Amino acid sequence: MTSPVSDTAPRSEKDRVIVFDTTMRDGEQSPGASMSLEEKIELAKILEEMRVDVIEAGFPIASNGDFEAVKAIAEIVTESTICGLARAGIADIERAGEALKKAKRGRIHTFLSTSPSHRDHILRASQEDILNMITGSVTHARNLCDDVEWSAQDATRTEQDFLRRCVEAAIKAGARTINIPDTVGYTYPSEYAEVFADLIANVPGADEVIFSTHCHNDLGLAVANSLAGVQAGARQVEVAVNGIGERAGNAALEEIVMALKVRGDRLPYHTRIETQHITRASRYVSAITGFPVQFNKAIVGKNAFAHESGIHQDGMLKDRGTYEIMTPESVGQGSSNLVMGKHSGRHAFREKLKALGYELGQNALNEAFQRFKDLADKKKHVFDDDLVALVDDALASQADRVQVKHLRVIAGTEGPQEAFLTVTIDGAEKSANATGDGPVDAVFNAIHEVVPHEAILRLFQVHAVTEGTDAQAQVSVRLEEDGRIATGQAADTDTLTASAKAYVNALNNLFARKEKTAPDARVASGF
């Protein structure tokens, strides 16, 4: 039996796996996910502190918001390489180059579909057309940036002989990284490994570039496929925090990194990742996107290190290694014996947040501390989960243009139920009252009065953060308008207040998505 976190991998550079994070690009393409500029900058800082090698900060030509995000992050981050995505067109590539102009380490990531399905139905191009487009796009990108990555969209459904020719063309044109995406999550581990082994063995110049995995999770195989690619010679993995991304998502950063760390005996490779920051990154991404992490999620889920079975508990008391293959501390889920209440001070509060994986700036800490004091006045005991919900709620709403200021609801068996609501919109107050079929309906009708919209409520979900009648309610809301989906979350000891805040948070995220204009649909942006 190996001890928790056996991390026995050798440290030779040829065995180092580059971690390429696409949370801000592919991750943000998840239906309902959106991030503000400020949130992306904060996430970039967390990823840099975690020592992520490459941060794909956005798709610069997609919108002004994406361009500004890539540009701002490129100016701030100095340790990680900052990457911008571009299709195979001149305008895309030049827009990415412009966004990356001030990056200490910049990378243009350009891509083109190669499979028969995409060639025939999307591009309407021949194999020779594709090869010429690869050469032209990579050459142009190389003239703007020394570090160029090229991706074969839908590579795993591409004829292997043609894929070899495409990769060879990209290498000759100057690409330093070659990405072989499983765009639709179709492949399986041994098959994916064979693709890499064939390319590395048979393409001229393959020994001079880094091969990369990019796996989607449609069949639940994204992590397994990525690790198979590494075993076959890939030395970059493209991942997202919490596995978010198009459809069923991407390979999860935390799962791949910890698999390499824990199973160094069978996976003799290593990364630069400082794993103690993993939980912090996971919670931040969950808070700003409104996507909750499932309780049984590997590595970062609430139950990932929970042991309820009597047999398991007995073993844990005798030796943690009996049922833990890694420690919670190794991923930033450190335990703390501090009990929080209304008499707890600011220093204890700060230390508690650190133990829970949060590092807040002074202003954010002051605001969170005041919210904690308000909560402690309502609850006798403030549990860890209460603090997580409190901080996540603040992170999710800090950039919102519309915020709930005051709410009073009249409810009971005798209707109609009525809600009196005041919100601030860009700092200006606006009030309304409305009736409804129940108190929640009244609250949402009042929100519609102060913030007119055509969104349809697709999900309304409530769960208690902790046990007890004084538990905080955590509410999740999903809205849809014109094909755009946005989610919102909020927590409060008052369920109706949490409902109002969650609905307003979803509206703010919906407005943010409206401001992002989708790129030309002729070439899809997801791998």
Short mmCIF file of C-alpha atoms in Angstrom, two decimals:
data_model
loop_
_atom_site.label_atom_id
_atom_site.label_comp_id
_atom_site.label_asym_id
_atom_site.label_seq_id
_atom_site.Cartn_x
_atom_site.Cartn_y
_atom_site.Cartn_z
CA MET A 1 0.00 0.00 0.00
CA THR A 2 1.49 3.34 -1.03
CA SER A 3 1.18 6.33 1.27
CA PRO A 4 -1.20 9.18 0.36
CA VAL A 5 0.14 11.28 -2.54
CA SER A 6 2.96 8.97 -3.54
CA ASP A 7 4.35 11.45 -6.11
CA THR A 8 7.30 9.27 -7.13
CA ALA A 9 7.58 10.64 -10.68
CA PRO A 10 11.07 11.41 -11.96
CA ARG A 11 11.85 15.05 -12.59
CA SER A 12 13.41 14.96 -16.03
CA GLU A 13 12.19 17.71 -18.36
CA LYS A 14 11.16 15.20 -21.03
CA ASP A 15 8.67 13.76 -18.55
CA ARG A 16 7.14 17.11 -17.59
CA VAL A 17 3.55 17.63 -18.72
CA ILE A 18 2.57 21.19 -19.64
CA VAL A 19 -0.80 22.20 -18.16
CA PHE A 20 -2.84 24.33 -20.57
CA ASP A 21 -5.94 25.77 -18.88
CA THR A 22 -8.91 26.71 -21.07
CA THR A 23 -11.43 27.55 -18.33
CA MET A 24 -11.77 31.13 -19.59
CA ARG A 25 -12.20 30.09 -23.23
CA ASP A 26 -13.74 26.65 -23.70
CA GLY A 27 -15.03 26.66 -20.14
CA GLU A 28 -16.91 29.91 -20.64
CA GLN A 29 -18.64 28.36 -23.65
CA SER A 30 -20.62 26.15 -21.25
CA PRO A 31 -24.30 27.03 -21.64
CA GLY A 32 -25.04 29.45 -18.81
CA ALA A 33 -21.46 30.25 -17.82
CA SER A 34 -20.11 33.75 -18.14
CA MET A 35 -17.28 35.71 -16.53
CA SER A 36 -16.71 39.43 -16.27
CA LEU A 37 -13.36 41.03 -17.07
CA GLU A 38 -12.62 41.48 -13.38
CA GLU A 39 -13.46 37.85 -12.66
CA LYS A 40 -11.23 36.62 -15.47
CA ILE A 41 -8.34 38.72 -14.20
CA GLU A 42 -8.75 37.32 -10.69
CA LEU A 43 -8.95 33.76 -12.05
CA ALA A 44 -5.80 34.35 -14.10
CA LYS A 45 -3.98 35.42 -10.94
CA ILE A 46 -5.11 32.24 -9.16
CA LEU A 47 -4.00 30.07 -12.09
CA GLU A 48 -0.63 31.84 -12.23
CA GLU A 49 -0.16 31.28 -8.50
CA MET A 50 -1.02 27.62 -9.08
CA ARG A 51 1.78 27.62 -11.70
CA VAL A 52 -0.40 26.74 -14.67
CA ASP A 53 1.89 26.80 -17.70
CA VAL A 54 -0.51 28.19 -20.33
CA ILE A 55 -3.69 30.20 -19.74
CA GLU A 56 -6.05 30.40 -22.72
CA ALA A 57 -7.66 33.69 -21.80
CA GLY A 58 -10.21 33.95 -24.59
CA PHE A 59 -11.10 34.17 -28.28
CA PRO A 60 -10.12 37.77 -29.13
CA ILE A 61 -12.17 38.18 -32.30
CA ALA A 62 -15.33 36.78 -30.69
CA SER A 63 -16.18 40.05 -28.94
CA ASN A 64 -14.67 43.21 -27.54
CA GLY A 65 -15.05 41.65 -24.10
CA ASP A 66 -12.92 38.66 -25.05
CA PHE A 67 -10.32 40.90 -26.70
CA GLU A 68 -10.06 43.14 -23.64
CA ALA A 69 -9.82 40.12 -21.33
CA VAL A 70 -6.93 38.57 -23.27
CA LYS A 71 -5.22 41.97 -23.53
CA ALA A 72 -5.60 42.78 -19.82
CA ILE A 73 -4.44 39.35 -18.66
CA ALA A 74 -1.49 39.46 -21.07
CA GLU A 75 -0.38 42.71 -19.43
CA ILE A 76 -0.76 41.44 -15.84
CA VAL A 77 0.41 37.81 -15.85
CA THR A 78 4.17 37.34 -16.14
CA GLU A 79 4.87 33.72 -15.18
CA SER A 80 2.31 31.82 -17.28
CA THR A 81 2.08 31.92 -21.07
CA ILE A 82 -1.07 33.78 -22.17
CA CYS A 83 -2.88 32.32 -25.15
CA GLY A 84 -5.52 33.67 -27.52
CA LEU A 85 -7.59 31.49 -29.84
CA ALA A 86 -7.97 32.22 -33.55
CA ARG A 87 -9.58 30.51 -36.51
CA ALA A 88 -7.60 30.06 -39.71
CA GLY A 89 -8.45 33.51 -41.07
CA ILE A 90 -6.18 36.55 -41.29
CA ALA A 91 -8.52 38.77 -39.26
CA ASP A 92 -8.75 36.25 -36.41
CA ILE A 93 -5.00 35.77 -36.22
CA GLU A 94 -4.20 39.48 -36.33
CA ARG A 95 -6.80 40.20 -33.62
CA ALA A 96 -5.20 37.57 -31.40
CA GLY A 97 -1.75 38.99 -32.11
CA GLU A 98 -2.93 42.47 -31.18
CA ALA A 99 -4.40 41.25 -27.88
CA LEU A 100 -1.15 39.48 -27.00
CA LYS A 101 1.18 42.31 -28.02
CA LYS A 102 2.23 43.18 -24.46
CA ALA A 103 2.43 39.63 -23.13
CA LYS A 104 5.72 38.60 -21.58
CA ARG A 105 4.94 35.11 -22.89
CA GLY A 106 2.27 35.00 -25.59
CA ARG A 107 0.86 32.23 -27.75
CA ILE A 108 -1.48 32.29 -30.74
CA HIS A 109 -3.61 29.16 -30.89
CA THR A 110 -5.07 28.67 -34.35
CA PHE A 111 -7.24 25.79 -35.49
CA LEU A 112 -8.95 24.24 -38.50
CA SER A 113 -11.33 21.33 -38.95
CA THR A 114 -9.83 18.26 -40.62
CA SER A 115 -12.46 15.48 -40.46
CA PRO A 116 -14.55 14.48 -43.50
CA SER A 117 -17.71 15.55 -41.66
CA HIS A 118 -16.41 19.05 -41.00
CA ARG A 119 -14.70 19.39 -44.39
CA ASP A 120 -17.87 18.49 -46.26
CA HIS A 121 -20.57 20.08 -44.14
CA ILE A 122 -18.93 23.09 -42.49
CA LEU A 123 -15.97 24.20 -44.58
CA ARG A 124 -16.97 22.71 -47.95
CA ALA A 125 -13.29 22.35 -48.70
CA SER A 126 -11.06 19.68 -50.23
CA GLN A 127 -8.09 18.08 -48.53
CA GLU A 128 -5.73 20.27 -50.57
CA ASP A 129 -7.68 23.36 -49.57
CA ILE A 130 -7.29 22.38 -45.92
CA LEU A 131 -3.55 21.84 -46.25
CA ASN A 132 -3.13 25.23 -47.92
CA MET A 133 -5.18 26.92 -45.19
CA ILE A 134 -3.07 25.28 -42.48
CA THR A 135 0.16 26.46 -44.08
CA GLY A 136 -1.13 29.99 -44.61
CA SER A 137 -2.67 30.45 -41.16
CA VAL A 138 0.23 29.01 -39.17
CA THR A 139 2.75 30.99 -41.22
CA HIS A 140 0.86 34.22 -40.60
CA ALA A 141 0.55 33.50 -36.88
CA ARG A 142 4.26 32.66 -36.72
CA ASN A 143 5.11 36.04 -38.21
CA LEU A 144 3.24 37.71 -35.33
CA CYS A 145 4.23 35.45 -32.44
CA ASP A 146 7.10 33.04 -31.80
CA ASP A 147 4.89 30.60 -29.93
CA VAL A 148 2.16 29.13 -32.18
CA GLU A 149 -0.10 26.19 -31.43
CA TRP A 150 -2.13 24.50 -34.15
CA SER A 151 -5.19 22.31 -33.54
CA ALA A 152 -6.90 19.82 -35.84
CA GLN A 153 -10.56 20.25 -34.93
CA ASP A 154 -12.34 16.87 -34.84
CA ALA A 155 -8.97 15.14 -35.18
CA THR A 156 -10.17 11.80 -33.80
CA ARG A 157 -12.66 11.42 -36.68
CA THR A 158 -10.08 12.38 -39.31
CA GLU A 159 -8.48 9.83 -41.67
CA GLN A 160 -5.11 9.01 -40.09
CA ASP A 161 -3.10 9.44 -43.28
CA PHE A 162 -4.63 12.87 -43.90
CA LEU A 163 -4.12 13.86 -40.25
CA ARG A 164 -0.40 13.05 -40.70
CA ARG A 165 -0.26 15.40 -43.70
CA CYS A 166 -2.03 18.17 -41.76
CA VAL A 167 0.31 17.88 -38.80
CA GLU A 168 3.34 17.87 -41.09
CA ALA A 169 2.10 21.04 -42.81
CA ALA A 170 1.60 22.80 -39.46
CA ILE A 171 5.07 21.81 -38.25
CA LYS A 172 6.72 22.99 -41.46
CA ALA A 173 4.88 26.31 -41.21
CA GLY A 174 6.30 26.91 -37.72
CA ALA A 175 3.87 25.53 -35.13
CA ARG A 176 5.62 24.59 -31.89
CA THR A 177 2.67 22.76 -30.32
CA ILE A 178 0.34 20.37 -32.12
CA ASN A 179 -3.03 19.74 -30.50
CA ILE A 180 -5.04 16.62 -31.37
CA PRO A 181 -8.52 17.29 -29.97
CA ASP A 182 -11.23 14.74 -29.34
CA THR A 183 -13.73 17.44 -30.23
CA VAL A 184 -16.92 15.42 -29.81
CA GLY A 185 -15.76 13.11 -27.01
CA TYR A 186 -15.94 10.10 -29.32
CA THR A 187 -12.65 8.27 -28.87
CA TYR A 188 -11.54 5.83 -26.16
CA PRO A 189 -8.16 5.58 -24.44
CA SER A 190 -6.29 2.93 -26.43
CA GLU A 191 -7.57 4.39 -29.71
CA TYR A 192 -6.52 7.92 -28.74
CA ALA A 193 -3.08 6.68 -27.68
CA GLU A 194 -2.63 5.01 -31.08
CA VAL A 195 -3.26 8.33 -32.84
CA PHE A 196 -0.43 10.02 -30.92
CA ALA A 197 1.94 7.09 -31.27
CA ASP A 198 1.39 7.06 -35.04
CA LEU A 199 1.89 10.81 -35.48
CA ILE A 200 5.01 10.91 -33.32
CA ALA A 201 6.53 7.95 -35.15
CA ASN A 202 5.64 8.89 -38.72
CA VAL A 203 5.42 12.67 -39.16
CA PRO A 204 8.67 14.44 -40.12
CA GLY A 205 9.66 16.95 -37.45
CA ALA A 206 7.39 15.41 -34.81
CA ASP A 207 10.33 15.14 -32.42
CA GLU A 208 10.78 18.93 -32.51
CA VAL A 209 7.28 19.88 -31.27
CA ILE A 210 5.05 19.29 -28.25
CA PHE A 211 1.93 17.20 -28.82
CA SER A 212 -1.18 18.10 -26.83
CA THR A 213 -4.42 16.46 -25.74
CA HIS A 214 -7.78 18.23 -25.67
CA CYS A 215 -10.57 15.87 -24.67
CA HIS A 216 -14.29 16.38 -24.23
CA ASN A 217 -16.31 14.34 -21.79
CA ASP A 218 -19.35 13.24 -23.83
CA LEU A 219 -18.74 9.59 -22.93
CA GLY A 220 -17.17 10.34 -19.55
CA LEU A 221 -13.69 9.50 -20.90
CA ALA A 222 -12.00 12.92 -21.08
CA VAL A 223 -9.55 12.32 -18.23
CA ALA A 224 -8.82 8.73 -19.21
CA ASN A 225 -8.24 9.73 -22.83
CA SER A 226 -5.95 12.60 -21.83
CA LEU A 227 -3.81 10.33 -19.65
CA ALA A 228 -3.64 7.76 -22.47
CA GLY A 229 -2.40 10.52 -24.75
CA VAL A 230 0.31 11.41 -22.25
CA GLN A 231 1.40 7.78 -22.03
CA ALA A 232 1.66 7.74 -25.82
CA GLY A 233 3.91 10.79 -25.94
CA ALA A 234 1.78 13.92 -25.55
CA ARG A 235 3.41 16.42 -23.20
CA GLN A 236 0.65 19.00 -22.92
CA VAL A 237 -2.87 18.50 -21.55
CA GLU A 238 -5.66 21.00 -22.21
CA VAL A 239 -7.99 21.13 -19.23
CA ALA A 240 -10.55 23.25 -17.40
CA VAL A 241 -11.16 23.81 -13.70
CA ASN A 242 -14.07 21.62 -12.53
CA GLY A 243 -14.15 20.11 -16.03
CA ILE A 244 -16.45 22.83 -17.38
CA GLY A 245 -16.75 23.38 -21.13
CA GLU A 246 -18.85 22.69 -24.22
CA ARG A 247 -21.64 20.13 -23.75
CA ALA A 248 -20.43 17.59 -21.13
CA GLY A 249 -17.28 19.62 -20.55
CA ASN A 250 -13.51 19.22 -20.80
CA ALA A 251 -11.01 17.06 -18.99
CA ALA A 252 -10.87 18.34 -15.40
CA LEU A 253 -7.61 20.05 -14.42
CA GLU A 254 -7.79 18.81 -10.85
CA GLU A 255 -8.36 15.17 -11.83
CA ILE A 256 -5.51 14.96 -14.33
CA VAL A 257 -3.03 16.80 -12.12
CA MET A 258 -3.78 14.64 -9.09
CA ALA A 259 -3.80 11.41 -11.12
CA LEU A 260 -0.26 12.25 -12.28
CA LYS A 261 0.77 13.20 -8.75
CA VAL A 262 -0.72 10.24 -6.91
CA ARG A 263 0.02 7.54 -9.50
CA GLY A 264 3.60 8.41 -10.31
CA ASP A 265 4.35 4.69 -10.08
CA ARG A 266 2.37 3.99 -13.26
CA LEU A 267 2.35 7.49 -14.76
CA PRO A 268 6.00 8.59 -14.48
CA TYR A 269 5.30 12.19 -15.46
CA HIS A 270 4.98 15.40 -13.48
CA THR A 271 3.56 18.93 -13.68
CA ARG A 272 4.57 22.27 -12.14
CA ILE A 273 1.17 22.68 -10.46
CA GLU A 274 1.08 23.78 -6.82
CA THR A 275 -1.79 21.49 -5.92
CA GLN A 276 -2.70 23.19 -2.64
CA HIS A 277 -4.41 25.92 -4.72
CA ILE A 278 -6.77 23.48 -6.49
CA THR A 279 -9.72 23.84 -4.12
CA ARG A 280 -9.44 27.62 -4.16
CA ALA A 281 -9.57 27.65 -7.97
CA SER A 282 -12.47 25.20 -8.01
CA ARG A 283 -14.57 27.23 -5.59
CA TYR A 284 -13.84 30.48 -7.36
CA VAL A 285 -14.84 29.10 -10.77
CA SER A 286 -18.01 27.61 -9.29
CA ALA A 287 -18.92 30.92 -7.67
CA ILE A 288 -18.38 33.16 -10.71
CA THR A 289 -20.03 30.82 -13.23
CA GLY A 290 -22.92 29.75 -11.01
CA PHE A 291 -22.11 26.09 -11.70
CA PRO A 292 -22.18 24.16 -8.41
CA VAL A 293 -19.67 21.36 -7.91
CA GLN A 294 -21.42 18.03 -7.37
CA PHE A 295 -20.89 16.58 -3.91
CA ASN A 296 -19.23 13.40 -5.21
CA LYS A 297 -16.96 15.20 -7.68
CA ALA A 298 -13.44 13.75 -7.60
CA ILE A 299 -10.79 15.83 -5.79
CA VAL A 300 -12.89 18.96 -5.11
CA GLY A 301 -16.36 17.67 -4.22
CA LYS A 302 -17.79 18.19 -0.75
CA ASN A 303 -17.72 14.41 -0.16
CA ALA A 304 -14.34 13.74 -1.78
CA PHE A 305 -12.72 13.23 1.64
CA ALA A 306 -15.84 12.33 3.65
CA HIS A 307 -16.07 8.91 5.32
CA GLU A 308 -19.46 7.83 6.67
CA SER A 309 -19.17 4.03 6.66
CA GLY A 310 -18.24 2.65 10.09
CA ILE A 311 -15.61 0.39 8.56
CA HIS A 312 -14.04 3.34 6.73
CA GLN A 313 -14.14 5.55 9.81
CA ASP A 314 -12.46 2.86 11.90
CA GLY A 315 -9.71 2.49 9.32
CA MET A 316 -9.22 6.27 9.11
CA LEU A 317 -8.82 6.54 12.89
CA LYS A 318 -6.09 3.91 12.78
CA ASP A 319 -4.26 5.13 9.67
CA ARG A 320 -5.44 7.73 7.14
CA GLY A 321 -3.74 5.76 4.37
CA THR A 322 -6.24 2.91 4.74
CA TYR A 323 -8.92 4.83 2.83
CA GLU A 324 -7.26 8.05 1.61
CA ILE A 325 -4.95 7.89 -1.41
CA MET A 326 -4.26 11.61 -1.04
CA THR A 327 -4.76 14.09 1.77
CA PRO A 328 -7.31 16.90 1.70
CA GLU A 329 -4.46 19.28 2.55
CA SER A 330 -2.66 18.32 -0.68
CA VAL A 331 -5.46 19.93 -2.73
CA GLY A 332 -6.17 22.84 -0.40
CA GLN A 333 -8.98 21.27 1.62
CA GLY A 334 -7.07 21.64 4.86
CA SER A 335 -8.93 20.94 8.05
CA SER A 336 -9.29 23.55 10.78
CA ASN A 337 -10.31 23.29 14.44
CA LEU A 338 -11.42 26.93 14.66
CA VAL A 339 -15.09 27.27 15.60
CA MET A 340 -16.61 30.45 14.24
CA GLY A 341 -19.26 32.52 15.99
CA LYS A 342 -20.30 36.11 16.55
CA HIS A 343 -17.36 36.71 18.92
CA SER A 344 -14.74 35.54 16.39
CA GLY A 345 -12.29 38.22 15.31
CA ARG A 346 -11.03 39.33 11.92
CA HIS A 347 -7.73 37.42 12.22
CA ALA A 348 -9.48 34.14 13.04
CA PHE A 349 -11.88 34.76 10.17
CA ARG A 350 -9.00 35.34 7.74
CA GLU A 351 -7.23 32.16 8.89
CA LYS A 352 -10.45 30.18 8.57
CA LEU A 353 -10.93 31.37 4.99
CA LYS A 354 -7.34 30.42 4.17
CA ALA A 355 -7.98 26.93 5.54
CA LEU A 356 -11.05 26.73 3.29
CA GLY A 357 -9.03 27.73 0.23
CA TYR A 358 -9.81 31.45 -0.05
CA GLU A 359 -7.32 34.32 -0.32
CA LEU A 360 -9.24 37.61 -0.33
CA GLY A 361 -7.93 41.12 -0.87
CA GLN A 362 -8.37 43.60 1.98
CA ASN A 363 -11.57 45.20 0.64
CA ALA A 364 -13.14 41.83 -0.16
CA LEU A 365 -12.07 40.52 3.25
CA ASN A 366 -13.63 43.47 5.04
CA GLU A 367 -16.91 42.99 3.16
CA ALA A 368 -16.91 39.24 3.78
CA PHE A 369 -16.18 39.77 7.47
CA GLN A 370 -19.14 42.11 7.82
CA ARG A 371 -21.37 39.57 6.06
CA PHE A 372 -20.04 36.90 8.44
CA LYS A 373 -20.89 39.07 11.46
CA ASP A 374 -24.41 39.59 10.11
CA LEU A 375 -24.77 35.85 9.59
CA ALA A 376 -23.39 35.07 13.06
CA ASP A 377 -26.06 37.30 14.58
CA LYS A 378 -28.69 35.09 12.92
CA LYS A 379 -27.05 31.71 13.55
CA LYS A 380 -25.60 30.34 16.78
CA HIS A 381 -23.03 28.20 14.96
CA VAL A 382 -21.40 29.14 11.65
CA PHE A 383 -20.22 26.01 9.86
CA ASP A 384 -17.54 25.74 7.19
CA ASP A 385 -20.22 25.28 4.53
CA ASP A 386 -21.88 28.51 5.70
CA LEU A 387 -18.63 30.40 5.13
CA VAL A 388 -18.13 28.81 1.72
CA ALA A 389 -21.66 29.82 0.70
CA LEU A 390 -21.15 33.33 2.11
CA VAL A 391 -17.91 33.98 0.23
CA ASP A 392 -19.12 32.33 -2.98
CA ASP A 393 -22.24 34.48 -2.86
CA ALA A 394 -20.11 37.63 -2.56
CA LEU A 395 -17.80 36.55 -5.39
CA ALA A 396 -20.72 35.72 -7.67
CA SER A 397 -22.40 39.10 -7.26
CA GLN A 398 -19.54 41.55 -6.81
CA ALA A 399 -19.54 42.64 -10.48
CA ASP A 400 -23.35 42.69 -10.86
CA ARG A 401 -24.86 45.88 -12.26
CA VAL A 402 -28.21 45.06 -10.64
CA GLN A 403 -28.26 44.20 -6.93
CA VAL A 404 -31.02 43.52 -4.41
CA LYS A 405 -31.11 46.18 -1.69
CA HIS A 406 -34.39 45.59 0.15
CA LEU A 407 -37.12 42.94 0.07
CA ARG A 408 -40.30 42.48 2.09
CA VAL A 409 -42.80 39.72 1.33
CA ILE A 410 -46.33 39.12 2.60
CA ALA A 411 -47.12 35.41 2.50
CA GLY A 412 -49.44 32.88 4.07
CA THR A 413 -52.60 30.91 3.45
CA GLU A 414 -54.59 33.99 2.55
CA GLY A 415 -53.49 35.40 -0.80
CA PRO A 416 -52.55 37.06 -2.87
CA GLN A 417 -48.92 36.97 -1.78
CA GLU A 418 -47.12 40.27 -2.34
CA ALA A 419 -43.49 41.35 -2.64
CA PHE A 420 -42.06 44.85 -2.09
CA LEU A 421 -38.64 45.11 -3.74
CA THR A 422 -35.90 47.72 -4.10
CA VAL A 423 -32.85 47.14 -6.29
CA THR A 424 -29.91 49.28 -7.36
CA ILE A 425 -29.14 49.49 -11.08
CA ASP A 426 -25.69 50.95 -11.66
CA GLY A 427 -26.02 52.56 -8.25
CA ALA A 428 -29.49 54.07 -8.78
CA GLU A 429 -32.42 52.76 -6.75
CA LYS A 430 -35.60 51.43 -8.33
CA SER A 431 -38.59 49.95 -6.48
CA ALA A 432 -41.71 47.95 -7.29
CA ASN A 433 -44.30 45.76 -5.67
CA ALA A 434 -46.08 42.80 -7.25
CA THR A 435 -48.39 39.95 -6.39
CA GLY A 436 -48.03 36.34 -7.39
CA ASP A 437 -49.16 32.76 -7.02
CA GLY A 438 -47.03 32.21 -3.95
CA PRO A 439 -44.25 34.31 -2.40
CA VAL A 440 -41.50 33.25 -4.84
CA ASP A 441 -43.69 34.08 -7.84
CA ALA A 442 -44.45 37.47 -6.28
CA VAL A 443 -40.73 38.15 -5.78
CA PHE A 444 -39.89 37.23 -9.38
CA ASN A 445 -42.77 39.34 -10.69
CA ALA A 446 -41.44 42.31 -8.74
CA ILE A 447 -38.00 41.79 -10.27
CA HIS A 448 -39.62 41.78 -13.71
CA GLU A 449 -41.20 45.14 -12.89
CA VAL A 450 -37.89 46.82 -12.00
CA VAL A 451 -35.79 44.97 -14.62
CA PRO A 452 -38.00 44.28 -17.66
CA HIS A 453 -36.89 41.21 -19.62
CA GLU A 454 -38.17 38.33 -21.73
CA ALA A 455 -36.20 35.55 -20.05
CA ILE A 456 -37.93 32.27 -19.22
CA LEU A 457 -37.26 30.57 -15.88
CA ARG A 458 -35.89 27.09 -16.66
CA LEU A 459 -34.67 26.04 -13.22
CA PHE A 460 -35.41 27.04 -9.65
CA GLN A 461 -33.69 24.92 -7.02
CA VAL A 462 -33.28 25.33 -3.27
CA HIS A 463 -31.19 23.35 -0.81
CA ALA A 464 -30.07 23.90 2.75
CA VAL A 465 -26.36 24.63 3.16
CA THR A 466 -26.23 23.03 6.63
CA GLU A 467 -28.59 21.33 9.04
CA GLY A 468 -31.00 23.12 11.36
CA THR A 469 -33.94 25.48 11.01
CA ASP A 470 -31.54 28.44 10.90
CA ALA A 471 -29.60 26.99 7.94
CA GLN A 472 -28.80 29.17 4.98
CA ALA A 473 -30.78 28.42 1.85
CA GLN A 474 -28.71 28.20 -1.33
CA VAL A 475 -30.79 28.93 -4.42
CA SER A 476 -29.88 28.20 -8.03
CA VAL A 477 -31.72 29.84 -10.94
CA ARG A 478 -31.39 29.24 -14.67
CA LEU A 479 -32.84 31.65 -17.23
CA GLU A 480 -33.10 31.41 -21.02
CA GLU A 481 -33.69 34.14 -23.56
CA ASP A 482 -33.23 33.94 -27.35
CA GLY A 483 -31.19 30.76 -27.02
CA ARG A 484 -28.88 32.26 -24.39
CA ILE A 485 -28.73 30.49 -21.04
CA ALA A 486 -27.54 32.05 -17.79
CA THR A 487 -27.37 30.71 -14.26
CA GLY A 488 -27.32 32.48 -10.91
CA GLN A 489 -26.71 31.48 -7.31
CA ALA A 490 -27.18 33.07 -3.90
CA ALA A 491 -27.35 32.07 -0.25
CA ASP A 492 -29.16 33.62 2.70
CA THR A 493 -30.85 32.51 5.90
CA ASP A 494 -34.04 33.88 4.32
CA THR A 495 -35.06 31.66 1.41
CA LEU A 496 -36.98 34.43 -0.37
CA THR A 497 -34.03 36.82 -0.16
CA ALA A 498 -31.75 34.11 -1.54
CA SER A 499 -34.27 33.51 -4.33
CA ALA A 500 -34.36 37.18 -5.27
CA LYS A 501 -30.57 37.47 -5.26
CA ALA A 502 -30.13 34.30 -7.32
CA TYR A 503 -32.65 35.48 -9.93
CA VAL A 504 -30.99 38.89 -10.15
CA ASN A 505 -27.54 37.25 -10.38
CA ALA A 506 -28.81 35.14 -13.30
CA LEU A 507 -30.18 38.26 -15.00
CA ASN A 508 -26.81 39.99 -14.64
CA ASN A 509 -25.08 36.98 -16.19
CA LEU A 510 -27.64 36.96 -19.01
CA PHE A 511 -26.97 40.63 -19.74
CA ALA A 512 -23.24 39.87 -19.82
CA ARG A 513 -23.78 37.07 -22.34
CA LYS A 514 -25.82 39.38 -24.56
CA GLU A 515 -22.83 41.71 -24.78
CA LYS A 516 -20.72 38.89 -26.21
CA THR A 517 -21.33 38.52 -29.93
CA ALA A 518 -20.82 35.01 -31.27
CA PRO A 519 -18.08 34.60 -33.89
CA ASP A 520 -18.91 33.68 -37.46
CA ALA A 521 -20.59 30.27 -37.27
CA ARG A 522 -18.82 29.07 -40.44
CA VAL A 523 -16.15 27.52 -38.25
CA ALA A 524 -17.16 26.37 -34.78
CA SER A 525 -14.98 27.52 -31.89
CA GLY A 526 -15.22 24.49 -29.64
CA PHE A 527 -12.82 21.58 -29.99
#
